[in-house]
Amino acid sequence: MPDEIVVIEGDGIGREVVPAAVEVLESLDVEFEFVAADAGDATKAATGEALPAETYDRVAGADATLFGAAGETAADVILPLREAVDSFVNVRPAKAFPGVDALRPETDVVFLRENTEGVYSGHEDRLSDDLSTLTRVVTSSASRELAEYACEFVRDGRGPAGDPDEGFTVAHKANVMRETDGRFREEVLDVAAERGVDADEELMDAFATKLPLDPSGYGVVVCPNLAGDVLSDLAAGLVGGLGLLPSANVGHDNALFEPVHGTAPDIAGEGVANPTAAILSAAMLLEYLGHVEEGRRVRDAVEGVLSDGPRTGDLGGSATTDEVTAAVVDRL
Amino acid sequence: MPDEIVVIEGDGIGREVVPAAVEVLESLDVEFEFVAADAGDATKAATGEALPAETYDRVAGADATLFGAAGETAADVILPLREAVDSFVNVRPAKAFPGVDALRPETDVVFLRENTEGVYSGHEDRLSDDLSTLTRVVTSSASRELAEYACEFVRDGRGPAGDPDEGFTVAHKANVMRETDGRFREEVLDVAAERGVDADEELMDAFATKLPLDPSGYGVVVCPNLAGDVLSDLAAGLVGGLGLLPSANVGHDNALFEPVHGTAPDIAGEGVANPTAAILSAAMLLEYLGHVEEGRRVRDAVEGVLSDGPRTGDLGGSATTDEVTAAVVDRL
Ligand SMILES: CC(C)[C@H](C(=O)O)[C@@H](O)C(=O)O
Ligand SMILES: CC(C)[C@H](C(=O)O)[C@@H](O)C(=O)O
């Protein structure tokens, strides 16, 4: 039976770049069963819910999901969907591409972001007219599971250097959050030691200073949820923006793939959105489902087009989404 | 009676750059009473405490404090000292200087960081072998006080643009921390509206992408505690590192000034540390105590030396701390 892929275009340019990514998947010699589902601002306007239970259930029951972007309702959609696929790690590569303007072209970092806890716990209380609190949660189990994933990732040569000896860096703020990030730090370093993987550490503020000064110092970076959110977005700024970056929310038996960019309301509907991030997300999906060779082919085709093919407006060109997509398919 | 300034050199290059800053202060026509106090790793080694009660009390009772840096014990020293001066805002300018290598020389941003709460609440619990929690605290009172300060700061023309119409940007993560950062965001925007100050907002992750892409879009940035920590350190990376940046922890009737850099153990004791950040911190101290003209003179002298005077090793020169300090004093 072919793998079932739920396809959620969402809002804005999600409706343009997700079909582009699906077109690329369909052009390969891999059989998938695509199932469309709805979520986002438009869905909320139409049904009252940004994320209908039917969509949640479909995603939870699928083999993988390809998601575009949601507007105002982004958090209402993506946070439950990460839960639906039981995702414990958000994989976020930030890499500059040859021929694309980047502040730090040598940046080549993969963030492995904890995807279930930290300040994303959802436990907030309004205790008085003056006071609100949030319970930041860190467990040894989630920290160790992330670390196990990181060790495997590094040992499989999936880090930027491809060299297992490179190890990883754990970024945290354990000098202030001594108990919670202290636990995170300790468990991650402990798992690395057990697995014989090199791990060094960096305070997240120091990391934010050093990454722009010298990105070549980092490869695989393991961090708590919010640290991963902010530091990976910082890396995106160094490689030229969010426009080209894919991501994977990986669970135990399911996963969701999404471009890091948003709905880009300024250009939505014009057919000129850059489909690169969505197509690269599809490449991550291929690899996740075991089609490693096809994933590599898609990635190579995208890189080829980025270096000497048609370009959308964000990269200084005037090509349409369709033209770029056709050029990628052409090179496969 | 002259203002009483507590002087804490701390560890590492703190022992070199703080005396340099004091020398600059002493060369001015302003009378201060300097009182030395101890804190940091060496103090802990000698007395068992990184921050002796005597130091805390002296700082609490002074008019202002000039602090250098502490090593391993940094958090044990600086967090209580911020409390000692009853500091509600951490002022962190990040500006590139002419003639100094910077990734984004056009960066000119002042962060106004909430300095008492957020994940710095100190409330952490080990609830089980697996689970630890931290209580993130946000109050309307602290948020509004910060915002009032920001409005005054902007209206006094102390923002980078010097133009009150520039307003400020509030950076937060209220799409996820809806109750806590929601409260922060709402109160800050509310105060701005009441005071007739322009305020826009940015999610902190989007800010981390956009700042490197185009720092000219930002001037005064108001943020919760950890966001201010990380985003101001990111800005430091864009202007060439922490080496040149001063900061002020401002309270109601007291304040503490410190370079943003650390103890630099690699060069400590050699007399070659760059005193710029400490001297600029002294300039902020002067302005805080009402010696606005003298503060400006010190800043101008530092900028002059940076652009065509002797330079320490971090800026590609071979001058000593003393030589740079003498050159600054010379220009006053
Ligand atoms: C939309 C938002 C809830 C989300 C997050 O904070 O995780 C986004 O910023 C991301 O990084 O995917
Ligand atoms: C040393 C540490 C506790 C401190 C902080 O997190 O505030 C430092 O990073 C700073 O920014 O002054």
XYZ file of C-alpha atoms and ligand atoms in Angstrom:
688
model
C 0.000 0.000 0.000
C 1.335 3.434 -0.873
C 2.100 5.792 2.017
C -0.696 8.196 2.820
C 0.354 11.834 2.766
C -2.003 14.453 4.148
C -1.645 17.707 2.239
C -2.640 20.940 3.984
C -2.114 24.023 1.898
C -3.339 26.436 4.557
C -3.396 30.148 3.793
C -1.656 32.643 1.535
C 1.244 31.317 -0.480
C 0.726 27.921 1.170
C -1.855 27.436 -1.576
C 0.788 27.962 -4.209
C 3.913 26.358 -2.825
C 2.312 23.175 -1.485
C 0.842 22.236 -4.885
C 4.301 22.910 -6.334
C 5.863 20.497 -3.850
C 3.183 17.896 -4.567
C 3.877 18.258 -8.287
C 7.524 17.489 -7.616
C 6.589 14.426 -5.540
C 4.227 13.218 -8.260
C 6.918 13.501 -10.898
C 9.018 10.908 -9.071
C 8.767 7.170 -9.401
C 7.291 6.797 -5.906
C 3.655 6.075 -5.247
C 1.857 8.119 -2.614
C -1.771 8.490 -1.708
C -2.382 12.202 -1.278
C -5.293 13.305 0.925
C -6.214 16.978 1.098
C -7.194 18.530 4.431
C -8.032 22.023 5.640
C -6.610 24.286 8.310
C -5.815 27.945 8.828
C -7.474 31.354 8.712
C -9.732 30.562 5.764
C -10.852 27.337 7.398
C -11.629 29.224 10.576
C -13.620 31.809 8.645
C -15.588 29.064 6.916
C -16.070 26.575 9.762
C -15.337 28.459 12.978
C -12.289 26.304 13.649
C -8.733 26.862 12.482
C -8.010 23.176 12.883
C -11.067 20.938 12.387
C -11.029 17.642 14.297
C -11.217 15.844 10.972
C -7.931 17.380 9.867
C -6.295 16.560 13.195
C -7.435 12.952 12.950
C -6.360 12.582 9.352
C -2.898 13.923 10.177
C -2.657 11.671 13.229
C -3.544 8.628 11.136
C -1.405 9.357 8.086
C 2.148 8.305 7.291
C 3.248 11.908 6.867
C 1.856 15.390 6.300
C 2.932 18.235 4.082
C 1.798 21.576 5.464
C 2.056 25.012 3.887
C 1.435 27.942 6.202
C -1.315 29.522 8.273
C -1.892 33.215 8.914
C -3.184 34.653 12.187
C -4.112 31.162 13.320
C -0.596 29.751 12.862
C -0.130 28.770 16.505
C -3.627 27.253 16.690
C -2.797 25.070 13.737
C 0.844 24.111 13.995
C 1.127 23.440 17.724
C -1.720 20.864 17.776
C -0.490 19.370 14.505
C 2.934 18.790 16.045
C 1.078 16.904 18.750
C -0.998 15.026 16.190
C 2.160 13.520 14.693
C 3.559 12.993 18.191
C 6.588 15.012 17.215
C 9.445 15.185 19.700
C 11.951 16.929 17.455
C 11.798 19.771 14.983
C 14.602 19.440 12.446
C 15.607 22.788 10.947
C 18.487 22.967 8.527
C 19.787 26.480 7.788
C 22.126 26.460 4.865
C 23.084 29.122 2.394
C 22.792 28.107 -1.247
C 25.382 28.911 -3.891
C 24.292 31.917 -5.876
C 21.849 33.174 -3.276
C 22.641 36.399 -1.437
C 23.452 35.627 2.177
C 25.001 37.656 4.980
C 26.997 34.588 6.031
C 27.171 32.221 3.040
C 29.293 29.774 5.039
C 26.374 29.075 7.395
C 25.474 25.393 7.416
C 23.743 24.436 10.622
C 21.009 21.950 11.513
C 18.936 22.750 14.575
C 17.355 19.871 16.455
C 14.714 21.605 18.505
C 12.821 19.973 21.350
C 9.243 20.012 20.119
C 6.917 19.294 23.049
C 7.750 21.259 26.174
C 9.633 24.277 27.575
C 7.507 27.431 27.427
C 5.309 25.656 24.856
C 3.691 23.670 27.686
C 0.392 25.483 27.334
C 0.138 25.876 31.111
C -0.587 29.521 31.731
C -2.616 31.135 34.477
C -3.982 34.553 35.174
C -3.478 34.651 38.939
C -4.638 38.214 39.540
C -5.303 41.455 37.756
C -1.590 42.077 37.916
C -0.004 38.659 37.614
C 0.169 35.891 35.038
C 2.362 32.827 35.108
C 3.498 30.171 32.699
C 4.823 26.803 33.785
C 7.943 25.966 31.830
C 8.262 22.192 31.710
C 11.406 20.136 31.178
C 11.489 16.382 31.516
C 14.417 14.028 31.461
C 12.510 11.733 29.143
C 11.946 14.358 26.432
C 15.497 15.675 26.808
C 16.969 12.197 26.491
C 14.784 11.262 23.547
C 15.911 14.392 21.706
C 19.509 13.598 22.563
C 19.166 10.022 21.319
C 17.829 11.376 18.056
C 20.717 13.853 17.855
C 23.277 11.107 18.424
C 21.760 8.956 15.704
C 21.531 11.961 13.391
C 25.194 12.742 13.896
C 26.314 9.116 13.662
C 24.386 8.633 10.428
C 26.415 11.487 8.970
C 23.331 13.664 8.544
C 25.008 16.689 10.095
C 26.298 19.438 7.797
C 29.838 18.132 7.942
C 28.655 14.585 7.284
C 31.296 13.574 9.808
C 30.099 11.711 12.900
C 33.156 12.957 14.799
C 31.791 16.485 14.539
C 29.297 15.763 17.307
C 26.856 18.448 18.300
C 26.494 21.583 20.374
C 23.831 21.905 23.040
C 22.562 25.469 23.478
C 20.744 26.344 26.700
C 20.410 28.887 29.480
C 21.243 26.638 32.428
C 23.112 29.421 34.243
C 19.744 31.067 34.893
C 17.225 28.232 34.477
C 19.311 25.981 36.677
C 16.763 23.351 37.474
C 14.939 23.131 34.123
C 17.666 23.870 31.581
C 20.076 22.323 34.058
C 18.140 19.086 33.659
C 18.005 19.472 29.882
C 21.725 20.146 29.621
C 22.698 17.309 31.914
C 20.531 14.698 30.219
C 21.622 15.694 26.718
C 25.309 15.624 27.655
C 24.780 12.353 29.500
C 23.221 10.632 26.495
C 25.999 11.952 24.255
C 28.624 10.531 26.618
C 26.829 7.176 26.740
C 26.664 7.019 22.951
C 30.232 8.180 22.482
C 29.169 11.288 20.593
C 31.175 14.486 21.054
C 29.058 17.247 22.557
C 29.983 20.729 23.566
C 27.730 23.415 24.971
C 27.000 27.088 24.627
C 24.780 29.495 26.514
C 22.021 30.549 24.143
C 22.848 34.248 24.447
C 26.507 33.623 23.685
C 25.396 31.468 20.763
C 23.353 34.404 19.409
C 26.480 36.581 19.454
C 28.836 33.995 18.031
C 26.726 32.562 15.213
C 26.784 35.798 13.153
C 30.459 36.358 14.001
C 31.503 32.893 12.859
C 28.865 30.366 11.771
C 31.567 27.901 10.725
C 31.971 27.047 14.407
C 28.637 25.191 14.475
C 27.092 22.137 12.818
C 24.333 20.286 14.642
C 22.750 22.343 17.431
C 20.449 20.744 20.008
C 18.186 23.062 21.988
C 15.057 23.517 24.054
C 11.884 24.516 22.255
C 11.974 28.343 22.323
C 15.751 28.509 22.002
C 15.413 26.405 18.846
C 12.667 28.654 17.549
C 14.683 31.849 17.957
C 18.175 30.591 17.158
C 17.078 28.803 13.991
C 15.288 31.940 12.850
C 18.478 33.879 13.525
C 20.357 31.408 11.323
C 17.698 31.961 8.652
C 18.590 35.662 8.709
C 22.219 34.761 8.022
C 21.422 32.597 4.991
C 19.142 35.149 3.391
C 15.784 34.747 5.074
C 13.101 32.200 5.757
C 12.190 31.841 2.096
C 14.353 28.835 1.347
C 14.254 26.838 4.551
C 12.381 23.569 5.080
C 11.642 21.840 8.355
C 10.509 18.511 9.677
C 8.488 17.738 12.794
C 9.492 14.173 13.441
C 7.511 11.811 15.648
C 7.740 8.129 16.471
C 5.715 6.849 13.611
C 4.584 9.950 11.813
C 5.959 13.334 10.786
C 4.920 16.711 9.434
C 6.936 18.769 6.983
C 6.606 22.513 6.508
C 8.482 25.405 4.987
C 9.745 27.750 7.715
C 8.212 30.756 5.953
C 4.726 32.122 6.566
C 1.810 33.048 4.339
C 3.438 36.124 2.707
C 0.144 37.996 2.314
C 1.849 40.715 0.244
C 2.392 38.369 -2.706
C -0.207 35.668 -2.056
C -2.437 34.787 -4.983
C -0.113 36.149 -7.643
C 1.594 32.882 -8.502
C 5.048 34.312 -7.842
C 5.891 32.713 -4.479
C 9.180 30.853 -4.186
C 8.371 27.127 -3.890
C 11.901 26.187 -2.776
C 11.215 25.784 0.943
C 8.118 23.660 0.293
C 9.948 21.501 -2.241
C 12.866 21.025 0.154
C 10.329 20.072 2.824
C 9.037 17.448 0.403
C 12.627 16.231 0.023
C 12.814 15.809 3.808
C 9.527 13.894 3.635
C 10.965 11.577 0.989
C 14.008 10.858 3.129
C 11.862 10.302 6.194
C 9.778 7.714 4.338
C 12.907 5.887 3.227
C 13.204 7.314 -0.280
C 16.648 8.650 0.450
C 17.869 8.593 -3.130
C 14.796 10.491 -4.374
C 15.184 13.025 -1.592
C 18.739 13.659 -2.655
C 17.677 14.026 -6.282
C 15.054 16.622 -5.395
C 17.568 18.532 -3.283
C 20.136 18.461 -6.088
C 17.552 19.647 -8.606
C 16.567 22.531 -6.326
C 20.188 23.517 -5.811
C 20.765 23.402 -9.561
C 17.810 25.676 -10.230
C 18.887 28.035 -7.450
C 22.326 28.356 -8.926
C 21.476 28.792 -12.610
C 17.762 28.379 -13.211
C 14.762 30.703 -13.149
C 14.270 32.738 -9.979
C 11.295 34.207 -8.226
C 11.136 37.858 -7.166
C 12.482 37.299 -3.649
C 15.768 36.188 -5.247
C 15.860 39.063 -7.706
C 14.277 37.173 -10.605
C 10.892 37.426 -12.275
C 9.926 33.779 -12.721
C 6.588 32.402 -11.523
C 6.094 29.595 -9.023
C 5.141 27.325 -11.915
C 8.241 28.145 -13.911
C 10.537 27.395 -10.986
C 8.654 24.193 -10.223
C 8.842 23.081 -13.855
C 12.585 23.790 -13.852
C 13.031 21.615 -10.762
C 10.963 18.796 -12.257
C 12.979 19.126 -15.463
C 16.219 18.438 -13.642
C 15.025 15.381 -11.774
C 28.167 65.613 49.080
C 29.705 63.781 46.118
C 27.836 60.776 44.749
C 29.041 57.457 46.095
C 30.065 54.981 43.417
C 30.684 51.381 44.364
C 33.403 49.871 42.200
C 33.447 46.095 41.731
C 36.201 44.887 39.470
C 35.243 41.224 39.716
C 37.295 38.643 37.844
C 39.532 38.410 34.808
C 39.756 41.516 32.667
C 37.249 43.195 35.021
C 40.351 43.978 37.089
C 41.876 45.832 34.173
C 38.977 47.572 32.460
C 37.216 48.839 35.581
C 40.305 50.724 36.816
C 40.579 52.187 33.296
C 36.987 53.437 33.492
C 37.595 54.864 36.963
C 40.667 56.649 35.652
C 38.513 58.269 32.983
C 35.932 59.325 35.579
C 38.668 60.757 37.803
C 40.069 62.817 34.986
C 36.783 64.742 34.705
C 35.769 67.747 36.681
C 33.162 65.798 38.629
C 33.631 64.690 42.202
C 32.765 61.125 43.157
C 33.427 59.054 46.211
C 34.636 55.686 44.998
C 34.199 52.681 47.283
C 35.744 49.345 46.312
C 33.815 46.125 46.886
C 34.365 42.461 46.065
C 32.402 39.867 44.134
C 33.016 37.004 41.739
C 34.988 33.778 41.485
C 38.025 35.025 43.374
C 35.826 36.355 46.153
C 34.090 33.001 46.359
C 37.411 31.188 46.525
C 38.573 33.488 49.317
C 35.393 33.869 51.359
C 33.075 31.060 50.283
C 30.594 33.552 48.820
C 30.545 34.998 45.323
C 28.583 37.988 46.558
C 29.262 38.870 50.206
C 26.402 40.535 52.068
C 28.649 43.533 52.620
C 28.977 44.071 48.867
C 25.241 43.682 48.353
C 24.515 46.227 51.088
C 27.082 48.706 49.806
C 25.645 48.495 46.293
C 22.099 48.859 47.620
C 23.090 51.953 49.570
C 25.197 53.663 46.907
C 24.236 56.196 44.261
C 25.538 53.953 41.497
C 27.802 50.971 40.911
C 30.387 50.225 38.268
C 30.835 46.486 37.823
C 33.387 44.646 35.691
C 32.703 40.955 35.131
C 32.474 37.696 37.019
C 33.507 34.253 35.797
C 31.694 31.021 36.693
C 29.760 32.873 39.360
C 28.366 35.507 36.967
C 24.718 34.656 37.584
C 25.253 34.481 41.364
C 26.679 37.959 41.283
C 24.814 39.925 38.655
C 21.261 38.712 39.296
C 21.275 39.684 43.013
C 23.081 42.938 42.208
C 20.315 43.884 39.779
C 17.968 43.359 42.700
C 20.209 45.357 45.018
C 19.812 48.432 42.826
C 16.115 47.649 42.385
C 16.618 47.621 38.638
C 13.530 47.319 36.478
C 15.206 47.954 33.129
C 18.431 46.862 31.513
C 19.502 49.403 28.876
C 21.654 47.858 26.163
C 22.768 49.966 23.246
C 24.237 48.042 20.311
C 25.904 50.361 17.876
C 28.687 49.816 15.404
C 31.540 52.315 15.604
C 33.172 53.924 12.595
C 36.357 52.133 11.751
C 35.473 48.971 13.640
C 34.808 45.798 11.662
C 31.140 44.906 11.869
C 28.931 42.486 9.979
C 26.189 45.138 9.913
C 27.810 48.547 10.461
C 24.435 50.261 10.141
C 23.189 48.578 13.336
C 22.129 51.173 15.914
C 19.643 49.706 18.336
C 18.936 50.213 22.022
C 17.345 47.321 23.870
C 15.234 48.097 26.910
C 15.059 44.755 28.646
C 12.691 43.957 31.477
C 15.023 43.213 34.355
C 13.077 41.504 37.152
C 10.826 38.722 35.933
C 10.064 36.336 33.038
C 12.095 33.145 33.299
C 14.442 34.975 35.674
C 11.857 34.586 38.451
C 13.995 32.100 40.349
C 10.979 29.854 40.914
C 12.030 26.409 39.847
C 10.992 23.033 41.193
C 12.126 19.491 40.813
C 8.768 17.753 40.861
C 9.952 14.211 40.222
C 12.925 12.272 38.960
C 11.702 13.064 35.482
C 10.142 16.494 35.738
C 11.273 20.002 36.562
C 9.305 23.209 36.194
C 9.997 26.909 36.178
C 7.347 29.519 36.842
C 7.616 32.294 34.289
C 6.220 35.444 35.843
C 4.802 38.483 34.055
C 3.098 41.319 35.880
C 1.243 44.287 34.507
C 3.063 46.551 36.933
C 6.560 45.591 35.742
C 5.454 45.661 32.100
C 3.928 49.113 32.476
C 6.890 50.495 34.371
C 9.216 49.323 31.616
C 6.908 50.858 29.026
C 6.782 54.185 30.887
C 10.566 54.216 30.904
C 10.604 53.402 27.182
C 8.200 56.234 26.397
C 10.291 58.718 28.353
C 13.455 57.395 26.752
C 11.998 57.867 23.293
C 10.476 61.257 24.049
C 13.762 62.532 25.479
C 15.354 61.740 22.131
C 17.599 59.088 23.657
C 16.775 56.546 20.952
C 19.316 55.977 18.174
C 17.447 58.245 15.788
C 17.118 60.938 18.444
C 13.644 61.456 17.038
C 10.723 60.982 19.430
C 8.473 60.179 16.474
C 10.473 57.021 15.896
C 8.724 55.320 18.780
C 9.741 51.806 19.718
C 9.246 48.175 18.799
C 8.024 45.647 21.327
C 9.404 42.137 20.739
C 7.613 39.218 22.353
C 6.261 35.712 21.804
C 2.620 36.348 22.627
C 1.407 33.944 19.920
C 2.646 31.093 22.098
C 2.862 32.595 25.598
C -0.591 34.075 25.227
C -1.336 34.828 28.815
C 2.106 35.970 30.007
C 3.590 37.640 26.929
C 0.033 38.546 25.972
C -0.142 40.568 29.161
C 3.315 42.074 28.543
C 2.472 43.038 24.974
C -0.891 44.510 25.855
C 0.372 46.618 28.752
C 3.346 47.935 26.809
C 1.221 48.891 23.808
C -1.390 50.381 26.141
C 1.119 52.644 27.877
C 2.542 53.716 24.511
C -0.946 54.643 23.301
C -1.647 56.574 26.510
C 1.615 58.483 26.170
C 1.160 59.126 22.476
C 4.311 57.186 21.585
C 4.366 55.174 18.365
C 4.848 51.484 19.041
C 4.951 48.559 16.682
C 5.523 44.934 17.518
C 7.432 41.935 16.313
C 7.484 38.299 17.306
C 10.886 37.613 18.813
C 11.686 34.834 16.357
C 10.811 37.053 13.388
C 12.942 39.777 14.971
C 15.890 37.366 15.094
C 15.545 36.767 11.352
C 14.982 40.384 10.388
C 17.636 42.111 12.472
C 20.562 40.588 10.542
C 18.733 41.071 7.242
C 18.079 44.768 7.867
C 19.015 46.337 11.202
C 18.030 49.785 9.927
C 14.415 48.796 10.541
C 14.873 48.994 14.328
C 15.720 51.658 16.896
C 14.450 51.221 20.439
C 13.382 47.646 21.216
C 11.388 46.806 24.339
C 11.356 43.174 25.461
C 10.861 40.655 28.224
C 13.905 39.580 30.187
C 15.214 36.546 28.262
C 14.215 37.972 24.876
C 16.273 41.056 25.739
C 19.187 38.904 26.806
C 19.288 36.908 23.584
C 18.283 39.582 21.064
C 20.734 42.162 22.415
C 23.498 39.568 22.263
C 22.498 38.878 18.678
C 22.823 42.605 17.935
C 26.259 42.503 19.562
C 27.259 39.878 17.000
C 26.230 42.255 14.216
C 28.311 45.175 15.502
C 31.446 43.110 15.979
C 31.055 41.372 19.302
C 30.496 42.065 22.958
C 33.834 43.821 23.372
C 32.591 47.374 22.871
C 29.132 47.318 24.402
C 28.139 48.962 27.691
C 24.949 48.450 29.653
C 22.981 50.011 32.460
C 20.745 48.344 35.033
C 18.513 51.216 36.012
C 16.446 51.279 39.189
C 14.310 53.852 40.908
C 17.032 55.561 42.848
C 20.094 53.559 42.035
C 21.748 51.893 39.060
C 24.514 49.508 38.098
C 26.670 49.836 34.988
C 28.569 46.999 33.382
C 30.281 46.139 30.133
C 28.358 43.404 28.306
C 31.526 41.332 27.879
C 32.747 38.685 30.301
C 36.044 37.970 32.031
C 38.003 36.970 28.891
C 40.209 34.475 30.749
C 42.379 33.980 27.662
C 43.855 37.474 27.898
C 43.234 38.339 31.546
C 46.221 39.658 33.486
C 48.175 40.740 30.431
C 47.117 44.384 30.425
C 45.820 44.179 26.863
C 42.034 44.106 27.394
C 39.924 46.621 25.522
C 38.585 49.130 28.086
C 36.012 50.607 25.677
C 32.917 48.844 27.015
C 33.798 49.692 30.613
C 34.519 53.329 29.721
C 31.248 53.589 27.797
C 29.505 52.079 30.838
C 31.071 54.892 32.876
C 29.664 57.362 30.334
C 26.193 55.895 30.926
C 26.804 56.281 34.669
C 27.705 59.937 34.172
C 24.515 60.572 32.222
C 22.446 58.706 34.784
C 23.835 60.913 37.570
C 23.004 64.053 35.611
C 26.428 64.755 34.138
C 25.066 64.594 30.639
C 27.664 66.843 29.074
C 30.537 64.857 30.619
C 28.950 61.617 29.457
C 28.839 62.957 25.927
C 32.467 64.057 26.125
C 33.591 60.600 27.238
C 31.610 58.976 24.442
C 33.070 61.351 21.869
C 36.581 60.714 23.154
C 36.042 56.948 22.923
C 34.680 57.230 19.396
C 37.643 59.378 18.415
C 40.112 56.837 19.748
C 38.224 53.995 18.075
C 38.377 55.728 14.735
C 42.003 56.892 14.717
C 43.692 56.164 18.026
C 45.566 53.202 19.476
C 43.778 49.855 19.381
C 43.890 46.742 21.475
C 44.380 43.279 20.006
C 40.682 42.484 19.622
C 40.478 45.348 17.105
C 43.609 44.331 15.263
C 45.970 46.659 17.133
C 48.714 46.057 19.667
C 48.068 48.798 22.215
C 47.728 48.073 25.921
C 44.717 48.865 28.091
C 46.702 51.744 29.608
C 47.594 53.223 26.233
C 43.992 53.210 25.060
C 42.817 54.672 28.354
C 45.457 57.421 28.200
C 44.379 58.229 24.645
C 40.760 58.579 25.776
C 41.747 60.804 28.718
C 43.884 62.835 26.353
C 40.910 63.652 24.159
C 38.616 64.726 26.958
C 3.732 29.844 14.670
C 4.531 29.511 15.891
C 3.648 28.900 16.956
C 5.720 28.627 15.583
C 6.544 28.314 16.822
O 6.802 29.185 17.672
O 6.993 27.177 16.941
C 6.664 29.163 14.504
O 7.350 30.297 14.933
C 7.652 28.085 14.138
O 8.835 28.211 14.479
O 7.247 27.112 13.516
C 25.296 36.108 33.479
C 23.828 36.038 33.134
C 23.014 35.688 34.337
C 23.339 37.348 32.486
C 21.867 37.287 32.104
O 21.372 36.261 31.596
O 21.187 38.295 32.299
C 24.129 37.791 31.254
O 23.925 36.943 30.181
C 23.698 39.188 30.878
O 23.037 39.351 29.847
O 24.013 40.127 31.612
